[in-house]
């Protein structure tokens, strides 16, 4: 049971700042989900922890032991970490048990201990009956569980998962999310799970950290990120927020075109108080459809289309250049009726 502590980690590739002074801490036995758009530096962070990339600056410690920083670097094979990638790397010429036992053979465990540990870990990933099978007779989800078992077999201090579920289809993917949560809790295993999928990040992480162009922009519990995105970027990335340009004044937020006034009591300021030029971020949960294009806190819109979802129907509306998503509880929404969007709750950020 070990904590992971990264401080001031910088990584540059030529002119690209892949990580810019990143601080991240994961408590022992907890899962950190690292999320962000493609190219934001997620894999680079994992590779820096694993030892495949050496940071230009910063320190990374696991359980108080320095892996990199303070003038020294521990080689990857001595870091005591497990890693699982998007595309499972199981060897086709070895059985499931041989694949899983391979790291122990390299570490020169004796045969009896090896067999005992391999069957233990295969049971953990629910593959006890598959020990003698050849990997090419398994499904994608089963093969990914072989990779997971192999990453776990030597009892790593920290498990690093790089888009490890991204190649799997539902419902397998959902089952593996549950398995990871169970493994973390039962084995008090610290995990970093990298994903570009925001719903997966919120579902799986005890803590969620959002990266944007190499910088850590917000970290917190899933509920904190969900209810209080601290920047326009996070509001857009996590919530598909539409951002209306305008100004914050004494009576509330007024859009630049003058058509929308939202009173202060309907507004939240997750990044602190705002005066003057501002953006109002509208999330699908914070707005509702209005029959008329005018009224208090109403923006005139045209309905474009809608998408069915289990949490309700998402109606896509257009107001000038802005695309606004509205979550409704109506299942069979008839799109012709709405002509406005009313703001019930909005986030305001300085611009
Ligand atoms: P993510 O995992 O979030 O998609 P990456 O960590 O892979 O992002 O990449 C972060 C940035 O660093 C990107 O701009 C990427 O092009 C760049 N990068 C990553 N690895 C290398 C490399 N080996 N050489 C040059 N540039 C790289």
GROMACS .gro file of N, CA and C in nm, residues 53 55 86 148 155 347:
model
   18
   53UNK      N    1   1.029   0.756  -1.970
   53UNK     CA    2   1.061   0.895  -2.005
   53UNK      C    3   1.125   0.957  -1.882
   55UNK      N    4   1.198   1.291  -1.678
   55UNK     CA    5   1.159   1.432  -1.673
   55UNK      C    6   1.280   1.525  -1.674
   86UNK      N    7  -0.345  -0.030  -2.376
   86UNK     CA    8  -0.471  -0.046  -2.450
   86UNK      C    9  -0.476  -0.179  -2.523
  148UNK      N   10  -0.386  -0.783  -1.723
  148UNK     CA   11  -0.403  -0.728  -1.589
  148UNK      C   12  -0.341  -0.822  -1.485
  155UNK      N   13   0.294  -0.831  -0.734
  155UNK     CA   14   0.246  -0.740  -0.628
  155UNK      C   15   0.308  -0.600  -0.639
  347UNK      N   16  -2.245   2.867  -1.501
  347UNK     CA   17  -2.112   2.896  -1.444
  347UNK      C   18  -2.055   3.018  -1.515
   0.00000   0.00000   0.00000
